[in-house]
Short mmCIF file of C-alpha atoms in Angstrom, two decimals:
data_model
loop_
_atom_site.label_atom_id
_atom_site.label_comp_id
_atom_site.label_asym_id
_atom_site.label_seq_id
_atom_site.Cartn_x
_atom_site.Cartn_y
_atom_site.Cartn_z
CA UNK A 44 26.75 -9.16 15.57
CA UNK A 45 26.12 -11.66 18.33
CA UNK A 46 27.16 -9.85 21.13
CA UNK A 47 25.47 -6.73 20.30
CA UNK A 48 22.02 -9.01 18.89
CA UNK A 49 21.95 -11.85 21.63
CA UNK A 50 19.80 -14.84 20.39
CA UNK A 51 16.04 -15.01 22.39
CA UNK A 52 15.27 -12.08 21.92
CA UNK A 53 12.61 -10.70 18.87
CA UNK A 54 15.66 -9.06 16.97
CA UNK A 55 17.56 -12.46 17.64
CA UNK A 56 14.88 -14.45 16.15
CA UNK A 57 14.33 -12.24 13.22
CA UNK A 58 18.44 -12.55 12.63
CA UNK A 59 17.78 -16.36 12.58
CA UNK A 60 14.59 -17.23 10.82
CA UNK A 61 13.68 -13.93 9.05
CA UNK A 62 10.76 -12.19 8.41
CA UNK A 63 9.34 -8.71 9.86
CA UNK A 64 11.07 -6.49 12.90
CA UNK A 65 9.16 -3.42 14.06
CA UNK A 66 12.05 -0.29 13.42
CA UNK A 67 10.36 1.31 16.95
CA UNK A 68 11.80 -1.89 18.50
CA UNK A 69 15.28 -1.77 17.30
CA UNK A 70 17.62 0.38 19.57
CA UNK A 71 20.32 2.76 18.40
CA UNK A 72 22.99 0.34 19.18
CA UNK A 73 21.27 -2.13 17.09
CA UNK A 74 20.48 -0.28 14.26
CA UNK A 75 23.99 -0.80 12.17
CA UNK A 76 23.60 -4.48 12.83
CA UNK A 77 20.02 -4.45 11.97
CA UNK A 78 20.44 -2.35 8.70
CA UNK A 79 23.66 -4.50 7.79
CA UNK A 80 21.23 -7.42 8.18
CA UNK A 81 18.12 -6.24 6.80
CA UNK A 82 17.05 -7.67 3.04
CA UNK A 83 14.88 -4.66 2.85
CA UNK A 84 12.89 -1.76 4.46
CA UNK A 85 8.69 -1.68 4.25
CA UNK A 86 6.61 1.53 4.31
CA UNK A 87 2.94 1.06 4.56
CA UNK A 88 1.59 4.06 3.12
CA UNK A 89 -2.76 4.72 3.21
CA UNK A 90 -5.07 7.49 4.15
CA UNK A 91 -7.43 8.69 6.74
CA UNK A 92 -10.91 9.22 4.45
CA UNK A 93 -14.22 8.61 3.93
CA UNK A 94 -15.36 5.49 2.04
CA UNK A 95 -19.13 5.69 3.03
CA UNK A 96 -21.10 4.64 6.05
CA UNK A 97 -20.19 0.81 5.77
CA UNK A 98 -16.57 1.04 5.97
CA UNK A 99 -13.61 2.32 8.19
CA UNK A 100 -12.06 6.01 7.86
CA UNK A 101 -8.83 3.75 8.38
CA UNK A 102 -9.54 1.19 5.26
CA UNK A 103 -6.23 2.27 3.33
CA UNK A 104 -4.37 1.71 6.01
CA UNK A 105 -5.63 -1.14 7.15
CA UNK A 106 -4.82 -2.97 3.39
CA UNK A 107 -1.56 -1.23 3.67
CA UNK A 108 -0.45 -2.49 7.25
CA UNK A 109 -2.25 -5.60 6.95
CA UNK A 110 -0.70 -6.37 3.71
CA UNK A 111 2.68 -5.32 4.55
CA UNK A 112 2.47 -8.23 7.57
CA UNK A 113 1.83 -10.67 5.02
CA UNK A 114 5.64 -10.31 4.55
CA UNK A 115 6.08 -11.94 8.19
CA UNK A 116 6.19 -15.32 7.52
CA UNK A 117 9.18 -15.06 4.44
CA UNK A 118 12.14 -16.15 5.13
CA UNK A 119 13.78 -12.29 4.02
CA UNK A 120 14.70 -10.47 6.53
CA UNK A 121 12.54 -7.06 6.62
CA UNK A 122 12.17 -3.91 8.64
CA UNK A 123 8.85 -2.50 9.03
CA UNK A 124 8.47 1.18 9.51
CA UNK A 125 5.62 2.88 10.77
CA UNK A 126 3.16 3.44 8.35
CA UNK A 127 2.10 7.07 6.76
CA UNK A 128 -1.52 7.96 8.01
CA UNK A 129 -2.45 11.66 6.09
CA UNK A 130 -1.68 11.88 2.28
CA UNK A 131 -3.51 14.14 -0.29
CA UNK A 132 -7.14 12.99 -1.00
CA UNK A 133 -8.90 13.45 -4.47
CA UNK A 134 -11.65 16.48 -4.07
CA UNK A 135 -14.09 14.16 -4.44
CA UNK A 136 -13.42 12.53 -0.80
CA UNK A 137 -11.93 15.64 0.95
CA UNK A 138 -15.43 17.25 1.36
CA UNK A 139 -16.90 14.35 3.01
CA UNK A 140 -16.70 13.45 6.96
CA UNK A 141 -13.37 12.09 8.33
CA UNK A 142 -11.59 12.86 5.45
CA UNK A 143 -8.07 14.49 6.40
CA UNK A 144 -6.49 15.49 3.61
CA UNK A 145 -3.15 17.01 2.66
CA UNK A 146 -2.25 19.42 0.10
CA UNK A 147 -0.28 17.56 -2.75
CA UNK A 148 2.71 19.43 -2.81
CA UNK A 149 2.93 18.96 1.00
CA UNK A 150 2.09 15.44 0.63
CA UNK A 151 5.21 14.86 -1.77
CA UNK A 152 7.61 16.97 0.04
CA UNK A 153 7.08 14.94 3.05
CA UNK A 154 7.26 11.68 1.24
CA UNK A 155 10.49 12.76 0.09
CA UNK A 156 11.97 13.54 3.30
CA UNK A 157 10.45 10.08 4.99
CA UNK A 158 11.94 7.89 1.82
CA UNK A 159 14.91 9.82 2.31
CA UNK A 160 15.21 9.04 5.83
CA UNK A 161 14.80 5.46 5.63
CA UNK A 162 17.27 4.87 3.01
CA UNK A 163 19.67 7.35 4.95
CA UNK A 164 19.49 5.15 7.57
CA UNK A 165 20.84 2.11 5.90
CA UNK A 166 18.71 0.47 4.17
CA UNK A 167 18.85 1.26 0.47
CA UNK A 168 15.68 -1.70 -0.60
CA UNK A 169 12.62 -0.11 0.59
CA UNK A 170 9.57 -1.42 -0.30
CA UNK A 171 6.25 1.01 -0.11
CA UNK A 172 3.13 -1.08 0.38
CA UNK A 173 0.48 1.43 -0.52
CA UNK A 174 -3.50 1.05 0.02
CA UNK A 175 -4.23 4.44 -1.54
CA UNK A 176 -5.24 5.24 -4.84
CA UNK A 177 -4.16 9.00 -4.91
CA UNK A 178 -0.80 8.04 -3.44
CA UNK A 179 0.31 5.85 -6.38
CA UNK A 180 1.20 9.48 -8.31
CA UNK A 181 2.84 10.91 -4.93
CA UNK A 182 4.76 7.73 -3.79
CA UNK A 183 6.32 7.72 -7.49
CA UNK A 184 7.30 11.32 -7.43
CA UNK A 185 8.70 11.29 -4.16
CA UNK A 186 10.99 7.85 -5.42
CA UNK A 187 12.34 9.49 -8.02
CA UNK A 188 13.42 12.21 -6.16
CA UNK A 189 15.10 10.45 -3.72
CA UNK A 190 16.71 7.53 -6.24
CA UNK A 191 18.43 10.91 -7.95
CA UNK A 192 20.27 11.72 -4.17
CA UNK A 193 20.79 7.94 -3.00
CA UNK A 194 21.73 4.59 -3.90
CA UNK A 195 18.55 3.48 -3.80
CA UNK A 196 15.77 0.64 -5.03
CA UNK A 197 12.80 2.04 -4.36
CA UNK A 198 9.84 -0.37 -4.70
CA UNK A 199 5.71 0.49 -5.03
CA UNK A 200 2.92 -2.01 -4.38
CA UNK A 201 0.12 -1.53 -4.69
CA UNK A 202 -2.09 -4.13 -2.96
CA UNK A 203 -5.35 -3.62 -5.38
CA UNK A 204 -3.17 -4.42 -8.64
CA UNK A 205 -2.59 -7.66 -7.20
CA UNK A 206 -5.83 -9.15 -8.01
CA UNK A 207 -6.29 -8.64 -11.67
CA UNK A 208 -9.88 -7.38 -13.14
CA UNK A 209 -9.98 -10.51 -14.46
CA UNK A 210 -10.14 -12.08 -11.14
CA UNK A 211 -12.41 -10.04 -9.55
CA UNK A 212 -14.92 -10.93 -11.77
CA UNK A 213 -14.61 -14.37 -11.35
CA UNK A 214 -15.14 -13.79 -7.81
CA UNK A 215 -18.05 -11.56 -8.17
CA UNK A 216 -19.58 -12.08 -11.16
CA UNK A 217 -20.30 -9.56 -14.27
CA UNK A 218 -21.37 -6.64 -11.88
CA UNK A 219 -18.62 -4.00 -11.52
CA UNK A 220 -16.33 -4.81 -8.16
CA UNK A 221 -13.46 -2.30 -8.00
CA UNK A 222 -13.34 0.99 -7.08
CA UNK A 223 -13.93 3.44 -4.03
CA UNK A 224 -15.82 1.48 -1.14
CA UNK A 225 -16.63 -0.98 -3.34
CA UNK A 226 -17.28 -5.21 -3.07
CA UNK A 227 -13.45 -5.48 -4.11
CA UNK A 228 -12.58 -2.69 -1.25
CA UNK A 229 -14.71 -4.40 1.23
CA UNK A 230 -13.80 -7.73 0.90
CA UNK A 231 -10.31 -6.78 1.31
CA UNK A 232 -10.94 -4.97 4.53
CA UNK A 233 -13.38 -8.16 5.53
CA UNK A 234 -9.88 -10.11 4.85
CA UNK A 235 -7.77 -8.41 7.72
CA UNK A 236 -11.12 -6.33 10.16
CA UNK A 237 -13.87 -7.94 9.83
CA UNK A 238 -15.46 -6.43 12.91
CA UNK A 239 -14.80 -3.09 11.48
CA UNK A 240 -17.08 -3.61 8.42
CA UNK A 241 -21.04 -2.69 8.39
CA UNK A 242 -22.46 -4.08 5.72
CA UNK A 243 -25.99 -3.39 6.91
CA UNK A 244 -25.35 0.28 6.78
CA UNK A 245 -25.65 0.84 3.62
CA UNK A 246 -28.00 -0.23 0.28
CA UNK A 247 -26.08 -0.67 -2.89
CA UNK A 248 -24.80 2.05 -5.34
CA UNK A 249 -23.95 1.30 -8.38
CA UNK A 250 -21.45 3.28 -9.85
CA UNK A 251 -21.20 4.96 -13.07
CA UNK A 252 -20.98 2.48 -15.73
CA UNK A 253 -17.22 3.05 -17.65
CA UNK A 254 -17.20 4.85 -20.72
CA UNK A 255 -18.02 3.75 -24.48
CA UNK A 256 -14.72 3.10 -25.53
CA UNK A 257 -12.04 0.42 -24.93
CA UNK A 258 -8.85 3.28 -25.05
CA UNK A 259 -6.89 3.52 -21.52
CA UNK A 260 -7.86 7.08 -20.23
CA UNK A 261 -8.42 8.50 -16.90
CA UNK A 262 -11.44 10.62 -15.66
CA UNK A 263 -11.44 13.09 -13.36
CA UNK A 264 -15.10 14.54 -12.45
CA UNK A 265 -16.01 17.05 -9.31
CA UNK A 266 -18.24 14.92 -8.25
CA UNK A 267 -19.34 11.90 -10.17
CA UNK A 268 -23.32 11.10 -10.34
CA UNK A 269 -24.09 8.37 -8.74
CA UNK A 270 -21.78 9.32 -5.97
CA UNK A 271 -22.16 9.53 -1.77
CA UNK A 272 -18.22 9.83 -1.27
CA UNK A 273 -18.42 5.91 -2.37
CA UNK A 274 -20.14 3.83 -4.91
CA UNK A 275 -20.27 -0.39 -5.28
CA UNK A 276 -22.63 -3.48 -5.35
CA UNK A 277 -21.57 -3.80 -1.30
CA UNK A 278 -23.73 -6.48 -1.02
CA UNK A 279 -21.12 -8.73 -2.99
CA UNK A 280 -18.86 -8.42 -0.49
CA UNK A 281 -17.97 -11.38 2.02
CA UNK A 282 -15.82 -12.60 5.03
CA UNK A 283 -14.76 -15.73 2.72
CA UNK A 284 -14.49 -13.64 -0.54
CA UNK A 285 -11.98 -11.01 1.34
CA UNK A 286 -10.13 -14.45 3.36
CA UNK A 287 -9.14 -15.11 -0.39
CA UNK A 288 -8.22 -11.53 -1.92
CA UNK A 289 -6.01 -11.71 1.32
CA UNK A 290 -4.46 -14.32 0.42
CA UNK A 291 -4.14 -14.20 -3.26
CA UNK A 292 -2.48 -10.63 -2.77
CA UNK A 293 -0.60 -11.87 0.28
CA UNK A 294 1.17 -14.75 -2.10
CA UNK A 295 1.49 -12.03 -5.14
CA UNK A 296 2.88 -9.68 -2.70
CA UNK A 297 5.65 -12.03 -1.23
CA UNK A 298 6.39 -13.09 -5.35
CA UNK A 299 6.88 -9.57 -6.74
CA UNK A 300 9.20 -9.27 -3.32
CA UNK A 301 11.15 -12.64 -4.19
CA UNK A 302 12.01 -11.12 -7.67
CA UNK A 303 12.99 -7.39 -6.60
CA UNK A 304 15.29 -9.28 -4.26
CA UNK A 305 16.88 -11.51 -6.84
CA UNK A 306 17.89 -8.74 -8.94
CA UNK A 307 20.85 -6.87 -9.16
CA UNK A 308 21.62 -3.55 -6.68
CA UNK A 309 21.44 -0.09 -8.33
CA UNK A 310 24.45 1.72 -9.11
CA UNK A 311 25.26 4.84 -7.08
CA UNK A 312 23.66 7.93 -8.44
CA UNK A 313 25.29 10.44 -10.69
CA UNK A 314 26.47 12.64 -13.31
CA UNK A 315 25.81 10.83 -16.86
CA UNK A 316 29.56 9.74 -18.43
CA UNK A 317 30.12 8.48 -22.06
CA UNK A 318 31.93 6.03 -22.75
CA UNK A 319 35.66 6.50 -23.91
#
């Protein structure tokens, strides 16, 4: 492994003190030695969509990639693949400007055929770090396909479960926080771009309050009233309250990846046998 990884160089460094390697820079040559190395594979998976005038088109994937470089400074050797831009959008972003969205059925399919890929390539622990709501059903799908072909541990994160509700009001107080382009949204995108943030651009909305009951259940609505392709108190959102969802997620992040390692491998996929 020396001679074909000589020490000094990025992939040398990453051999000796661990952390994240870019796949783009590994070489074929390298790869066997890199995969043979590697503690795990990371996938940053996001969007390209509209979350109102005050935030980024790029905002899912710039929680996905940012959070997925938290894992830089562990001491696990990881491989970072290139993260997954276009994914299927709920219809109640895909009408709105800058939206590019992907049929779901397309959006799976190629999920299946990039998780594939990756593990194919020798490196059965892949972690997906996902900044997209509306991937969190496509991700799983596609992992489940793929952990039925390959010896596989295929593991979803998704950064805004990190901070609990619970949290988030601590931080911003009794008013709702989470959800599409909200203060919870863009704080965490005031954690990694600040610069790409414009808070002036846009008066608060506040969404929808939740409905009368406390039973789990999900909503789906054509388009939800109050609703401008976003909704939030934005004005809760700040620099210093994102510097510390970035880092409480960061830390949660790198924990949740400490454990998965610790665990045993899967078993090889296969027929079901009963015991003799």
């Amino acid at each position: 492994m020396d001679e074909l990884i000589p020490q000094g160089d990025p992939i040398g460094e990453w051999l000796a003190d661990g952390g994240l390697v870019p796949i783009g820079r590994v070489s074929g040559s390298r790869l066997p030695a890199v995969a043979a190395a590697a503690d795990f594979a990371v996938l940053p998976v996001g969007a390209v969509e509209w979350h109102g005038p005050h935030l980024p088109l790029g905002t899912d994937l710039i929680l996905a990639e940012g959070f997925a470089a938290e894992l830089a400074g562990g001491t696990h050797r990881g491989v970072l693949f290139p993260a997954v831009p276009y994914t299927a959008c709920p219809g109640q972003t895909r009408p709105w400007p800058g939206t590019v969205a992907i049929r779901p059925e397309v959006a799976v399919g190629y999920l299946c055929d990039v998780l594939e890929g990756i593990v194919a390539a020798g490196f059965p622990r892949l972690l997906v770090v996902n900044g997209h709501d509306a991937n969190m059903s496509t991700v799983r799908a596609a992992m489940e396909w793929v952990s039925g072909r390959r010896r596989a541990s295929l593991l979803l994160v998704n950064w805004f479960q990190l901070v609990t509700p619970a949290e988030t009001t601590e931080l911003y107080g009794d008013r709702p926080a989470r959800g599409h382009g909200g203060a919870y949204e863009t704080s965490g995108v005031l954690g990694f771009d600040p610069a790409s943030v414009r808070l002036d651009a846009v008066d608060d909305l506040p969404p929808r309050p939740k409905l009368s009951t406390g039973h789990p259940y999900v909503l789906v609505e054509s388009r939800p009233d109050p609703w401008a392709g976003w909704s939030g108190h934005v004005s809760m959102a700040t620099e210093p309250i994102g510097r510390q969802v970035r880092e409480l997620a960061g830390t949660r992040l790198r924990e949740v990846v400490d454990s998965w390692l610790a665990a045993p491998p899967p078993g090889p996929p296969g027929a079901f046998e009963e015991d003799s």
